[in-house]
């Protein structure tokens, strides 16, 4: 299968998965207790007022019909308006999603080179260094993001007082206007992402280094940097890209948690508020956008890994 056909097949699968996941999100919101009526009409509203608001919001219609209407609008590029505040979902995404992507991008810029170096080093050296790094990465990967965030806040914000505890952004500004506000969220995500990526990359490098052509190269006197550059890196590149892709996809999900911890003005914060208010159109639009971003990253990673895999064996 050529690269174009492979990409088309993966894209079709991603579209189908996006539709299924969007339906799953809608179904999950439908079975949650409560609805947006209390948030819109107020907790003291009478039953008559609540019924009127429910009809205005369309919540009196069958869930299947509501999902079909939303999907039809989404295909046209219309994600609707939130129940609370009647904000256009597209506007919220345009304002908040770039902040989340910035956070994920900065984290990847920190994580990718460090994970590559650690994975290469431990995968080639083995021994005590490998065991120490691998065990540390395994422990860190098991620690929830909010625990890592709490520890960083305790040390850097409370004890040393060198960074702000929350990511306060001026009204109308961007996170880049306050670089200090990015440090703790990026450090938190980097710690978790580095642990996952290092383990995956280490496994890829160790597997490649154990293959016959690498053993043959060693017998011919090829060692150290030359062995890594000419034989290991070219052939571990495909799996390494996939490892970093999986890490990037996980960062998007982790960012939702970290944004709420630091009150960072990203899409994760909006999602948490929308779920609490049972704001179905807002939750549906944000969740679908996040899934689309993750699937796009995975698709790009698969295509790059396929392209690099076609060159596997270069330098053998």
PDB file of C-alpha atoms in Angstrom:
ATOM      1  CA  UNK A   1       0.000   0.000   0.000  1.00  0.00           C
ATOM      2  CA  UNK A   2       1.514   3.325  -1.053  1.00  0.00           C
ATOM      3  CA  UNK A   3       1.744   6.278   1.290  1.00  0.00           C
ATOM      4  CA  UNK A   4      -1.208   8.169  -0.238  1.00  0.00           C
ATOM      5  CA  UNK A   5      -3.527   5.176   0.028  1.00  0.00           C
ATOM      6  CA  UNK A   6      -2.311   4.543   3.569  1.00  0.00           C
ATOM      7  CA  UNK A   7      -3.009   8.167   4.560  1.00  0.00           C
ATOM      8  CA  UNK A   8      -6.464   8.073   2.921  1.00  0.00           C
ATOM      9  CA  UNK A   9      -7.331   4.877   4.775  1.00  0.00           C
ATOM     10  CA  UNK A  10      -6.173   6.302   8.094  1.00  0.00           C
ATOM     11  CA  UNK A  11      -8.085   9.538   7.444  1.00  0.00           C
ATOM     12  CA  UNK A  12     -11.298   7.646   6.709  1.00  0.00           C
ATOM     13  CA  UNK A  13     -10.853   5.666   9.904  1.00  0.00           C
ATOM     14  CA  UNK A  14     -10.229   8.862  11.869  1.00  0.00           C
ATOM     15  CA  UNK A  15     -13.428  10.429  10.516  1.00  0.00           C
ATOM     16  CA  UNK A  16     -15.483   7.379  11.484  1.00  0.00           C
ATOM     17  CA  UNK A  17     -13.910   7.345  14.946  1.00  0.00           C
ATOM     18  CA  UNK A  18     -14.596  11.065  15.362  1.00  0.00           C
ATOM     19  CA  UNK A  19     -18.292  10.527  14.574  1.00  0.00           C
ATOM     20  CA  UNK A  20     -18.538   7.590  17.001  1.00  0.00           C
ATOM     21  CA  UNK A  21     -16.787   9.470  19.791  1.00  0.00           C
ATOM     22  CA  UNK A  22     -18.925  12.565  19.291  1.00  0.00           C
ATOM     23  CA  UNK A  23     -22.010  10.358  19.602  1.00  0.00           C
ATOM     24  CA  UNK A  24     -20.553   8.768  22.737  1.00  0.00           C
ATOM     25  CA  UNK A  25     -19.971  12.212  24.289  1.00  0.00           C
ATOM     26  CA  UNK A  26     -23.548  13.238  23.493  1.00  0.00           C
ATOM     27  CA  UNK A  27     -24.899  10.003  24.990  1.00  0.00           C
ATOM     28  CA  UNK A  28     -22.799  10.477  28.126  1.00  0.00           C
ATOM     29  CA  UNK A  29     -24.154  13.995  28.613  1.00  0.00           C
ATOM     30  CA  UNK A  30     -27.697  12.711  28.090  1.00  0.00           C
ATOM     31  CA  UNK A  31     -27.458  10.152  30.902  1.00  0.00           C
ATOM     32  CA  UNK A  32     -25.787  12.465  33.421  1.00  0.00           C
ATOM     33  CA  UNK A  33     -28.130  13.596  36.193  1.00  0.00           C
ATOM     34  CA  UNK A  34     -29.447  17.145  35.880  1.00  0.00           C
ATOM     35  CA  UNK A  35     -29.480  19.490  32.921  1.00  0.00           C
ATOM     36  CA  UNK A  36     -28.701  23.100  32.019  1.00  0.00           C
ATOM     37  CA  UNK A  37     -32.134  24.362  33.063  1.00  0.00           C
ATOM     38  CA  UNK A  38     -31.017  25.211  36.606  1.00  0.00           C
ATOM     39  CA  UNK A  39     -27.994  27.127  35.312  1.00  0.00           C
ATOM     40  CA  UNK A  40     -30.148  29.130  32.882  1.00  0.00           C
ATOM     41  CA  UNK A  41     -33.418  29.589  34.797  1.00  0.00           C
ATOM     42  CA  UNK A  42     -31.950  29.623  38.310  1.00  0.00           C
ATOM     43  CA  UNK A  43     -32.421  27.198  41.171  1.00  0.00           C
ATOM     44  CA  UNK A  44     -35.514  29.060  42.420  1.00  0.00           C
ATOM     45  CA  UNK A  45     -37.408  28.816  39.105  1.00  0.00           C
ATOM     46  CA  UNK A  46     -40.884  27.287  39.196  1.00  0.00           C
ATOM     47  CA  UNK A  47     -41.711  24.097  37.343  1.00  0.00           C
ATOM     48  CA  UNK A  48     -43.557  26.135  34.700  1.00  0.00           C
ATOM     49  CA  UNK A  49     -40.531  28.357  34.152  1.00  0.00           C
ATOM     50  CA  UNK A  50     -38.239  25.330  34.026  1.00  0.00           C
ATOM     51  CA  UNK A  51     -40.472  23.667  31.429  1.00  0.00           C
ATOM     52  CA  UNK A  52     -40.411  26.833  29.301  1.00  0.00           C
ATOM     53  CA  UNK A  53     -36.608  27.039  29.488  1.00  0.00           C
ATOM     54  CA  UNK A  54     -36.292  23.344  28.702  1.00  0.00           C
ATOM     55  CA  UNK A  55     -38.425  23.850  25.586  1.00  0.00           C
ATOM     56  CA  UNK A  56     -36.397  26.917  24.561  1.00  0.00           C
ATOM     57  CA  UNK A  57     -33.170  24.944  24.851  1.00  0.00           C
ATOM     58  CA  UNK A  58     -34.650  22.041  22.919  1.00  0.00           C
ATOM     59  CA  UNK A  59     -34.139  19.644  25.804  1.00  0.00           C
ATOM     60  CA  UNK A  60     -37.721  18.419  25.494  1.00  0.00           C
ATOM     61  CA  UNK A  61     -36.891  16.705  22.199  1.00  0.00           C
ATOM     62  CA  UNK A  62     -35.545  13.133  21.908  1.00  0.00           C
ATOM     63  CA  UNK A  63     -31.782  12.858  22.321  1.00  0.00           C
ATOM     64  CA  UNK A  64     -31.368  11.189  18.925  1.00  0.00           C
ATOM     65  CA  UNK A  65     -33.056  14.100  17.187  1.00  0.00           C
ATOM     66  CA  UNK A  66     -30.936  16.624  19.089  1.00  0.00           C
ATOM     67  CA  UNK A  67     -27.733  14.818  18.135  1.00  0.00           C
ATOM     68  CA  UNK A  68     -28.785  14.601  14.491  1.00  0.00           C
ATOM     69  CA  UNK A  69     -29.474  18.354  14.436  1.00  0.00           C
ATOM     70  CA  UNK A  70     -26.104  19.085  16.050  1.00  0.00           C
ATOM     71  CA  UNK A  71     -24.249  16.796  13.638  1.00  0.00           C
ATOM     72  CA  UNK A  72     -25.951  18.418  10.647  1.00  0.00           C
ATOM     73  CA  UNK A  73     -24.889  21.841  11.913  1.00  0.00           C
ATOM     74  CA  UNK A  74     -21.336  20.664  12.635  1.00  0.00           C
ATOM     75  CA  UNK A  75     -20.959  19.430   9.051  1.00  0.00           C
ATOM     76  CA  UNK A  76     -21.852  22.957   7.905  1.00  0.00           C
ATOM     77  CA  UNK A  77     -19.346  24.433  10.371  1.00  0.00           C
ATOM     78  CA  UNK A  78     -22.007  25.590  12.840  1.00  0.00           C
ATOM     79  CA  UNK A  79     -21.335  24.214  16.328  1.00  0.00           C
ATOM     80  CA  UNK A  80     -24.230  26.149  17.837  1.00  0.00           C
ATOM     81  CA  UNK A  81     -24.369  28.282  20.967  1.00  0.00           C
ATOM     82  CA  UNK A  82     -23.833  27.334  24.564  1.00  0.00           C
ATOM     83  CA  UNK A  83     -26.856  27.141  26.820  1.00  0.00           C
ATOM     84  CA  UNK A  84     -25.189  29.312  29.469  1.00  0.00           C
ATOM     85  CA  UNK A  85     -24.489  32.803  28.197  1.00  0.00           C
ATOM     86  CA  UNK A  86     -25.436  31.824  24.628  1.00  0.00           C
ATOM     87  CA  UNK A  87     -21.810  32.135  23.510  1.00  0.00           C
ATOM     88  CA  UNK A  88     -21.048  30.704  20.069  1.00  0.00           C
ATOM     89  CA  UNK A  89     -19.089  27.502  20.576  1.00  0.00           C
ATOM     90  CA  UNK A  90     -16.845  28.345  17.604  1.00  0.00           C
ATOM     91  CA  UNK A  91     -15.866  31.645  19.239  1.00  0.00           C
ATOM     92  CA  UNK A  92     -14.947  29.906  22.489  1.00  0.00           C
ATOM     93  CA  UNK A  93     -12.819  27.422  20.565  1.00  0.00           C
ATOM     94  CA  UNK A  94     -11.131  30.202  18.603  1.00  0.00           C
ATOM     95  CA  UNK A  95     -10.272  32.007  21.848  1.00  0.00           C
ATOM     96  CA  UNK A  96      -9.323  29.138  24.154  1.00  0.00           C
ATOM     97  CA  UNK A  97      -8.044  26.309  21.969  1.00  0.00           C
ATOM     98  CA  UNK A  98      -4.924  28.216  20.800  1.00  0.00           C
ATOM     99  CA  UNK A  99      -3.929  28.669  24.453  1.00  0.00           C
ATOM    100  CA  UNK A 100      -4.163  24.920  25.012  1.00  0.00           C
ATOM    101  CA  UNK A 101      -2.238  24.172  21.820  1.00  0.00           C
ATOM    102  CA  UNK A 102       0.437  26.648  22.919  1.00  0.00           C
ATOM    103  CA  UNK A 103       0.755  24.816  26.229  1.00  0.00           C
ATOM    104  CA  UNK A 104       0.991  21.439  24.479  1.00  0.00           C
ATOM    105  CA  UNK A 105       3.467  22.794  21.918  1.00  0.00           C
ATOM    106  CA  UNK A 106       5.805  24.244  24.539  1.00  0.00           C
ATOM    107  CA  UNK A 107       5.621  21.008  26.488  1.00  0.00           C
ATOM    108  CA  UNK A 108       6.500  18.992  23.401  1.00  0.00           C
ATOM    109  CA  UNK A 109       9.423  21.336  22.662  1.00  0.00           C
ATOM    110  CA  UNK A 110      10.794  20.524  26.129  1.00  0.00           C
ATOM    111  CA  UNK A 111       9.865  16.846  26.181  1.00  0.00           C
ATOM    112  CA  UNK A 112      10.912  15.660  22.702  1.00  0.00           C
ATOM    113  CA  UNK A 113      14.654  16.438  22.834  1.00  0.00           C
ATOM    114  CA  UNK A 114      15.045  15.356  26.476  1.00  0.00           C
ATOM    115  CA  UNK A 115      13.138  12.112  25.914  1.00  0.00           C
ATOM    116  CA  UNK A 116      15.165  11.403  22.775  1.00  0.00           C
ATOM    117  CA  UNK A 117      18.467  11.907  24.589  1.00  0.00           C
ATOM    118  CA  UNK A 118      17.420   9.874  27.640  1.00  0.00           C
ATOM    119  CA  UNK A 119      15.883   7.119  25.527  1.00  0.00           C
ATOM    120  CA  UNK A 120      18.989   6.871  23.362  1.00  0.00           C
ATOM    121  CA  UNK A 121      21.344   6.973  26.338  1.00  0.00           C
ATOM    122  CA  UNK A 122      19.545   4.365  28.440  1.00  0.00           C
ATOM    123  CA  UNK A 123      18.705   2.160  25.469  1.00  0.00           C
ATOM    124  CA  UNK A 124      22.378   1.943  24.476  1.00  0.00           C
ATOM    125  CA  UNK A 125      24.111   1.898  27.854  1.00  0.00           C
ATOM    126  CA  UNK A 126      21.904  -0.400  29.887  1.00  0.00           C
ATOM    127  CA  UNK A 127      23.197  -1.241  33.351  1.00  0.00           C
ATOM    128  CA  UNK A 128      22.619   0.905  36.424  1.00  0.00           C
ATOM    129  CA  UNK A 129      21.862   4.098  34.468  1.00  0.00           C
ATOM    130  CA  UNK A 130      19.149   2.323  32.496  1.00  0.00           C
ATOM    131  CA  UNK A 131      17.558   0.850  35.610  1.00  0.00           C
ATOM    132  CA  UNK A 132      17.599   4.165  37.488  1.00  0.00           C
ATOM    133  CA  UNK A 133      16.099   6.175  34.620  1.00  0.00           C
ATOM    134  CA  UNK A 134      13.564   3.470  33.707  1.00  0.00           C
ATOM    135  CA  UNK A 135      12.414   3.022  37.310  1.00  0.00           C
ATOM    136  CA  UNK A 136      12.164   6.791  37.838  1.00  0.00           C
ATOM    137  CA  UNK A 137      10.175   7.162  34.626  1.00  0.00           C
ATOM    138  CA  UNK A 138       7.849   4.334  35.618  1.00  0.00           C
ATOM    139  CA  UNK A 139       7.179   5.891  39.015  1.00  0.00           C
ATOM    140  CA  UNK A 140       6.655   9.356  37.573  1.00  0.00           C
ATOM    141  CA  UNK A 141       4.308   8.025  34.875  1.00  0.00           C
ATOM    142  CA  UNK A 142       2.128   6.503  37.593  1.00  0.00           C
ATOM    143  CA  UNK A 143       1.756   9.779  39.499  1.00  0.00           C
ATOM    144  CA  UNK A 144      -1.396  11.753  38.572  1.00  0.00           C
ATOM    145  CA  UNK A 145      -0.859  15.148  36.954  1.00  0.00           C
ATOM    146  CA  UNK A 146      -2.527  17.052  39.793  1.00  0.00           C
ATOM    147  CA  UNK A 147      -0.125  15.486  42.308  1.00  0.00           C
ATOM    148  CA  UNK A 148       2.886  16.589  40.239  1.00  0.00           C
ATOM    149  CA  UNK A 149       1.317  20.044  39.952  1.00  0.00           C
ATOM    150  CA  UNK A 150       0.747  20.250  43.705  1.00  0.00           C
ATOM    151  CA  UNK A 151       4.366  19.306  44.435  1.00  0.00           C
ATOM    152  CA  UNK A 152       5.707  21.889  41.964  1.00  0.00           C
ATOM    153  CA  UNK A 153       3.462  24.582  43.436  1.00  0.00           C
ATOM    154  CA  UNK A 154       4.577  23.694  46.965  1.00  0.00           C
ATOM    155  CA  UNK A 155       8.263  23.939  46.043  1.00  0.00           C
ATOM    156  CA  UNK A 156       8.463  26.658  43.391  1.00  0.00           C
ATOM    157  CA  UNK A 157       5.508  28.868  44.286  1.00  0.00           C
ATOM    158  CA  UNK A 158       5.075  28.498  48.052  1.00  0.00           C
ATOM    159  CA  UNK A 159       8.526  27.625  49.375  1.00  0.00           C
ATOM    160  CA  UNK A 160      10.882  29.354  46.932  1.00  0.00           C
ATOM    161  CA  UNK A 161       8.307  31.926  45.748  1.00  0.00           C
ATOM    162  CA  UNK A 162       9.862  32.189  42.286  1.00  0.00           C
ATOM    163  CA  UNK A 163       6.725  31.464  40.252  1.00  0.00           C
ATOM    164  CA  UNK A 164       3.012  32.354  40.512  1.00  0.00           C
ATOM    165  CA  UNK A 165       0.661  29.737  41.908  1.00  0.00           C
ATOM    166  CA  UNK A 166      -1.950  30.278  39.188  1.00  0.00           C
ATOM    167  CA  UNK A 167      -1.743  31.359  35.554  1.00  0.00           C
ATOM    168  CA  UNK A 168      -3.315  34.804  35.664  1.00  0.00           C
ATOM    169  CA  UNK A 169      -3.547  36.313  32.169  1.00  0.00           C
ATOM    170  CA  UNK A 170      -4.503  39.993  31.675  1.00  0.00           C
ATOM    171  CA  UNK A 171      -7.918  40.574  30.112  1.00  0.00           C
ATOM    172  CA  UNK A 172      -7.508  40.652  26.359  1.00  0.00           C
ATOM    173  CA  UNK A 173      -3.937  39.351  26.582  1.00  0.00           C
ATOM    174  CA  UNK A 174      -2.355  35.999  25.745  1.00  0.00           C
ATOM    175  CA  UNK A 175      -0.266  33.593  27.838  1.00  0.00           C
ATOM    176  CA  UNK A 176       2.814  34.792  25.983  1.00  0.00           C
ATOM    177  CA  UNK A 177       2.288  38.207  27.604  1.00  0.00           C
ATOM    178  CA  UNK A 178       2.976  36.579  30.991  1.00  0.00           C
ATOM    179  CA  UNK A 179       5.675  33.935  30.438  1.00  0.00           C
ATOM    180  CA  UNK A 180       5.844  33.167  34.166  1.00  0.00           C
ATOM    181  CA  UNK A 181       2.278  31.884  33.978  1.00  0.00           C
ATOM    182  CA  UNK A 182       3.355  29.167  31.545  1.00  0.00           C
ATOM    183  CA  UNK A 183       6.249  27.734  33.527  1.00  0.00           C
ATOM    184  CA  UNK A 184       4.434  25.593  36.110  1.00  0.00           C
ATOM    185  CA  UNK A 185       1.857  24.138  33.664  1.00  0.00           C
ATOM    186  CA  UNK A 186       4.626  23.319  31.179  1.00  0.00           C
ATOM    187  CA  UNK A 187       6.822  21.765  33.880  1.00  0.00           C
ATOM    188  CA  UNK A 188       3.916  19.627  35.097  1.00  0.00           C
ATOM    189  CA  UNK A 189       3.038  18.351  31.647  1.00  0.00           C
ATOM    190  CA  UNK A 190       6.716  17.885  30.750  1.00  0.00           C
ATOM    191  CA  UNK A 191       7.343  15.730  33.811  1.00  0.00           C
ATOM    192  CA  UNK A 192       4.502  13.374  32.942  1.00  0.00           C
ATOM    193  CA  UNK A 193       5.179  13.420  29.195  1.00  0.00           C
ATOM    194  CA  UNK A 194       8.907  12.874  29.653  1.00  0.00           C
ATOM    195  CA  UNK A 195       8.312   9.795  31.773  1.00  0.00           C
ATOM    196  CA  UNK A 196       6.049   8.193  29.163  1.00  0.00           C
ATOM    197  CA  UNK A 197       8.124   9.176  26.117  1.00  0.00           C
ATOM    198  CA  UNK A 198      11.436   8.096  27.644  1.00  0.00           C
ATOM    199  CA  UNK A 199      10.155   4.592  28.362  1.00  0.00           C
ATOM    200  CA  UNK A 200       8.756   4.202  24.836  1.00  0.00           C
ATOM    201  CA  UNK A 201      11.877   5.581  23.153  1.00  0.00           C
ATOM    202  CA  UNK A 202      14.200   3.524  25.341  1.00  0.00           C
ATOM    203  CA  UNK A 203      12.353   0.353  24.316  1.00  0.00           C
ATOM    204  CA  UNK A 204      12.583   1.325  20.636  1.00  0.00           C
ATOM    205  CA  UNK A 205      16.317   2.057  20.807  1.00  0.00           C
ATOM    206  CA  UNK A 206      17.092  -1.115  22.786  1.00  0.00           C
ATOM    207  CA  UNK A 207      15.111  -3.234  20.308  1.00  0.00           C
ATOM    208  CA  UNK A 208      16.898  -1.677  17.337  1.00  0.00           C
ATOM    209  CA  UNK A 209      20.332  -2.010  18.966  1.00  0.00           C
ATOM    210  CA  UNK A 210      19.755  -5.747  19.457  1.00  0.00           C
ATOM    211  CA  UNK A 211      19.023  -6.456  15.789  1.00  0.00           C
ATOM    212  CA  UNK A 212      21.495  -8.464  13.708  1.00  0.00           C
ATOM    213  CA  UNK A 213      22.702  -5.588  11.528  1.00  0.00           C
ATOM    214  CA  UNK A 214      23.677  -3.596  14.638  1.00  0.00           C
ATOM    215  CA  UNK A 215      25.505  -6.616  16.030  1.00  0.00           C
ATOM    216  CA  UNK A 216      27.291  -6.984  12.705  1.00  0.00           C
ATOM    217  CA  UNK A 217      28.260  -3.317  12.781  1.00  0.00           C
ATOM    218  CA  UNK A 218      29.747  -3.726  16.258  1.00  0.00           C
ATOM    219  CA  UNK A 219      31.782  -6.719  15.101  1.00  0.00           C
ATOM    220  CA  UNK A 220      33.145  -4.511  12.320  1.00  0.00           C
ATOM    221  CA  UNK A 221      34.302  -1.951  14.866  1.00  0.00           C
ATOM    222  CA  UNK A 222      31.421   0.534  14.543  1.00  0.00           C
ATOM    223  CA  UNK A 223      30.600   1.849  18.017  1.00  0.00           C
ATOM    224  CA  UNK A 224      29.526   4.885  20.004  1.00  0.00           C
ATOM    225  CA  UNK A 225      28.172   7.916  18.161  1.00  0.00           C
ATOM    226  CA  UNK A 226      28.865   6.433  14.735  1.00  0.00           C
ATOM    227  CA  UNK A 227      26.803   3.331  15.523  1.00  0.00           C
ATOM    228  CA  UNK A 228      23.948   5.451  16.876  1.00  0.00           C
ATOM    229  CA  UNK A 229      23.894   7.900  13.950  1.00  0.00           C
ATOM    230  CA  UNK A 230      24.414   5.443  11.087  1.00  0.00           C
ATOM    231  CA  UNK A 231      22.517   2.358  12.241  1.00  0.00           C
ATOM    232  CA  UNK A 232      20.306   2.892  15.294  1.00  0.00           C
ATOM    233  CA  UNK A 233      18.712   6.310  14.806  1.00  0.00           C
ATOM    234  CA  UNK A 234      17.627   5.797  11.157  1.00  0.00           C
ATOM    235  CA  UNK A 235      15.969   2.479  12.002  1.00  0.00           C
ATOM    236  CA  UNK A 236      14.463   3.591  15.320  1.00  0.00           C
ATOM    237  CA  UNK A 237      13.086   6.799  13.824  1.00  0.00           C
ATOM    238  CA  UNK A 238       9.697   5.338  12.854  1.00  0.00           C
ATOM    239  CA  UNK A 239       8.892   3.843  16.280  1.00  0.00           C
ATOM    240  CA  UNK A 240      10.331   6.967  17.923  1.00  0.00           C
ATOM    241  CA  UNK A 241       7.947   9.197  15.967  1.00  0.00           C
ATOM    242  CA  UNK A 242       5.028   6.999  16.989  1.00  0.00           C
ATOM    243  CA  UNK A 243       6.137   7.167  20.629  1.00  0.00           C
ATOM    244  CA  UNK A 244       6.320  10.964  20.527  1.00  0.00           C
ATOM    245  CA  UNK A 245       2.959  11.048  18.730  1.00  0.00           C
ATOM    246  CA  UNK A 246       1.306   9.006  21.467  1.00  0.00           C
ATOM    247  CA  UNK A 247       2.898  11.282  24.040  1.00  0.00           C
ATOM    248  CA  UNK A 248       1.587  14.367  22.228  1.00  0.00           C
ATOM    249  CA  UNK A 249      -1.911  12.923  22.103  1.00  0.00           C
ATOM    250  CA  UNK A 250      -1.752  12.180  25.814  1.00  0.00           C
ATOM    251  CA  UNK A 251      -0.590  15.744  26.481  1.00  0.00           C
ATOM    252  CA  UNK A 252      -3.836  17.105  25.030  1.00  0.00           C
ATOM    253  CA  UNK A 253      -5.820  15.076  27.557  1.00  0.00           C
ATOM    254  CA  UNK A 254      -3.470  15.864  30.437  1.00  0.00           C
ATOM    255  CA  UNK A 255      -3.665  19.571  29.628  1.00  0.00           C
ATOM    256  CA  UNK A 256      -7.373  19.514  30.525  1.00  0.00           C
ATOM    257  CA  UNK A 257      -6.485  18.500  34.097  1.00  0.00           C
ATOM    258  CA  UNK A 258      -3.488  20.811  34.427  1.00  0.00           C
ATOM    259  CA  UNK A 259      -5.393  23.841  33.120  1.00  0.00           C
ATOM    260  CA  UNK A 260      -7.948  23.457  35.885  1.00  0.00           C
ATOM    261  CA  UNK A 261      -5.256  23.102  38.554  1.00  0.00           C
ATOM    262  CA  UNK A 262      -3.539  26.334  37.516  1.00  0.00           C
ATOM    263  CA  UNK A 263      -6.692  28.135  36.326  1.00  0.00           C
ATOM    264  CA  UNK A 264      -5.011  28.420  32.932  1.00  0.00           C
ATOM    265  CA  UNK A 265      -7.283  30.051  30.290  1.00  0.00           C
ATOM    266  CA  UNK A 266      -7.362  27.082  27.951  1.00  0.00           C
ATOM    267  CA  UNK A 267     -10.069  24.920  26.483  1.00  0.00           C
ATOM    268  CA  UNK A 268      -9.823  22.447  29.366  1.00  0.00           C
ATOM    269  CA  UNK A 269     -11.041  25.065  31.809  1.00  0.00           C
ATOM    270  CA  UNK A 270     -14.009  25.822  29.557  1.00  0.00           C
ATOM    271  CA  UNK A 271     -14.793  22.118  29.272  1.00  0.00           C
ATOM    272  CA  UNK A 272     -14.844  21.668  33.037  1.00  0.00           C
ATOM    273  CA  UNK A 273     -17.234  24.601  33.480  1.00  0.00           C
ATOM    274  CA  UNK A 274     -19.456  23.390  30.641  1.00  0.00           C
ATOM    275  CA  UNK A 275     -19.719  19.877  32.104  1.00  0.00           C
ATOM    276  CA  UNK A 276     -20.602  21.304  35.528  1.00  0.00           C
ATOM    277  CA  UNK A 277     -23.385  23.404  33.945  1.00  0.00           C
ATOM    278  CA  UNK A 278     -24.549  20.496  31.715  1.00  0.00           C
ATOM    279  CA  UNK A 279     -24.037  22.837  28.756  1.00  0.00           C
ATOM    280  CA  UNK A 280     -24.419  20.167  26.074  1.00  0.00           C
ATOM    281  CA  UNK A 281     -23.563  22.223  22.948  1.00  0.00           C
ATOM    282  CA  UNK A 282     -20.426  23.611  24.596  1.00  0.00           C
ATOM    283  CA  UNK A 283     -19.287  20.208  25.874  1.00  0.00           C
ATOM    284  CA  UNK A 284     -20.077  18.605  22.534  1.00  0.00           C
ATOM    285  CA  UNK A 285     -18.147  21.196  20.533  1.00  0.00           C
ATOM    286  CA  UNK A 286     -15.103  21.291  22.832  1.00  0.00           C
ATOM    287  CA  UNK A 287     -14.866  17.507  23.226  1.00  0.00           C
ATOM    288  CA  UNK A 288     -15.205  16.971  19.478  1.00  0.00           C
ATOM    289  CA  UNK A 289     -12.520  19.587  18.778  1.00  0.00           C
ATOM    290  CA  UNK A 290     -10.134  17.957  21.264  1.00  0.00           C
ATOM    291  CA  UNK A 291     -10.745  14.525  19.762  1.00  0.00           C
ATOM    292  CA  UNK A 292     -10.190  15.956  16.276  1.00  0.00           C
ATOM    293  CA  UNK A 293      -6.852  17.448  17.369  1.00  0.00           C
ATOM    294  CA  UNK A 294      -5.727  14.163  18.926  1.00  0.00           C
ATOM    295  CA  UNK A 295      -6.757  12.163  15.856  1.00  0.00           C
ATOM    296  CA  UNK A 296      -4.966  14.644  13.584  1.00  0.00           C
ATOM    297  CA  UNK A 297      -1.783  14.253  15.622  1.00  0.00           C
ATOM    298  CA  UNK A 298      -2.044  10.457  15.550  1.00  0.00           C
ATOM    299  CA  UNK A 299      -2.709  10.506  11.799  1.00  0.00           C
ATOM    300  CA  UNK A 300       0.310  12.712  11.176  1.00  0.00           C
ATOM    301  CA  UNK A 301       2.440  10.445  13.362  1.00  0.00           C
ATOM    302  CA  UNK A 302       1.263   7.319  11.510  1.00  0.00           C
ATOM    303  CA  UNK A 303       2.066   8.877   8.126  1.00  0.00           C
ATOM    304  CA  UNK A 304       5.514  10.037   9.285  1.00  0.00           C
ATOM    305  CA  UNK A 305       6.265   6.639  10.837  1.00  0.00           C
ATOM    306  CA  UNK A 306       5.156   4.927   7.631  1.00  0.00           C
ATOM    307  CA  UNK A 307       7.384   7.221   5.583  1.00  0.00           C
ATOM    308  CA  UNK A 308      10.352   6.605   7.865  1.00  0.00           C
ATOM    309  CA  UNK A 309       9.600   2.893   8.011  1.00  0.00           C
ATOM    310  CA  UNK A 310       9.875   2.712   4.225  1.00  0.00           C
ATOM    311  CA  UNK A 311      13.474   3.794   4.686  1.00  0.00           C
ATOM    312  CA  UNK A 312      14.214   1.279   7.462  1.00  0.00           C
ATOM    313  CA  UNK A 313      17.438  -0.443   6.868  1.00  0.00           C
ATOM    314  CA  UNK A 314      19.173   2.678   5.565  1.00  0.00           C
ATOM    315  CA  UNK A 315      22.770   2.514   6.672  1.00  0.00           C
ATOM    316  CA  UNK A 316      22.743  -1.215   7.391  1.00  0.00           C
TER     317      UNK A 316
END
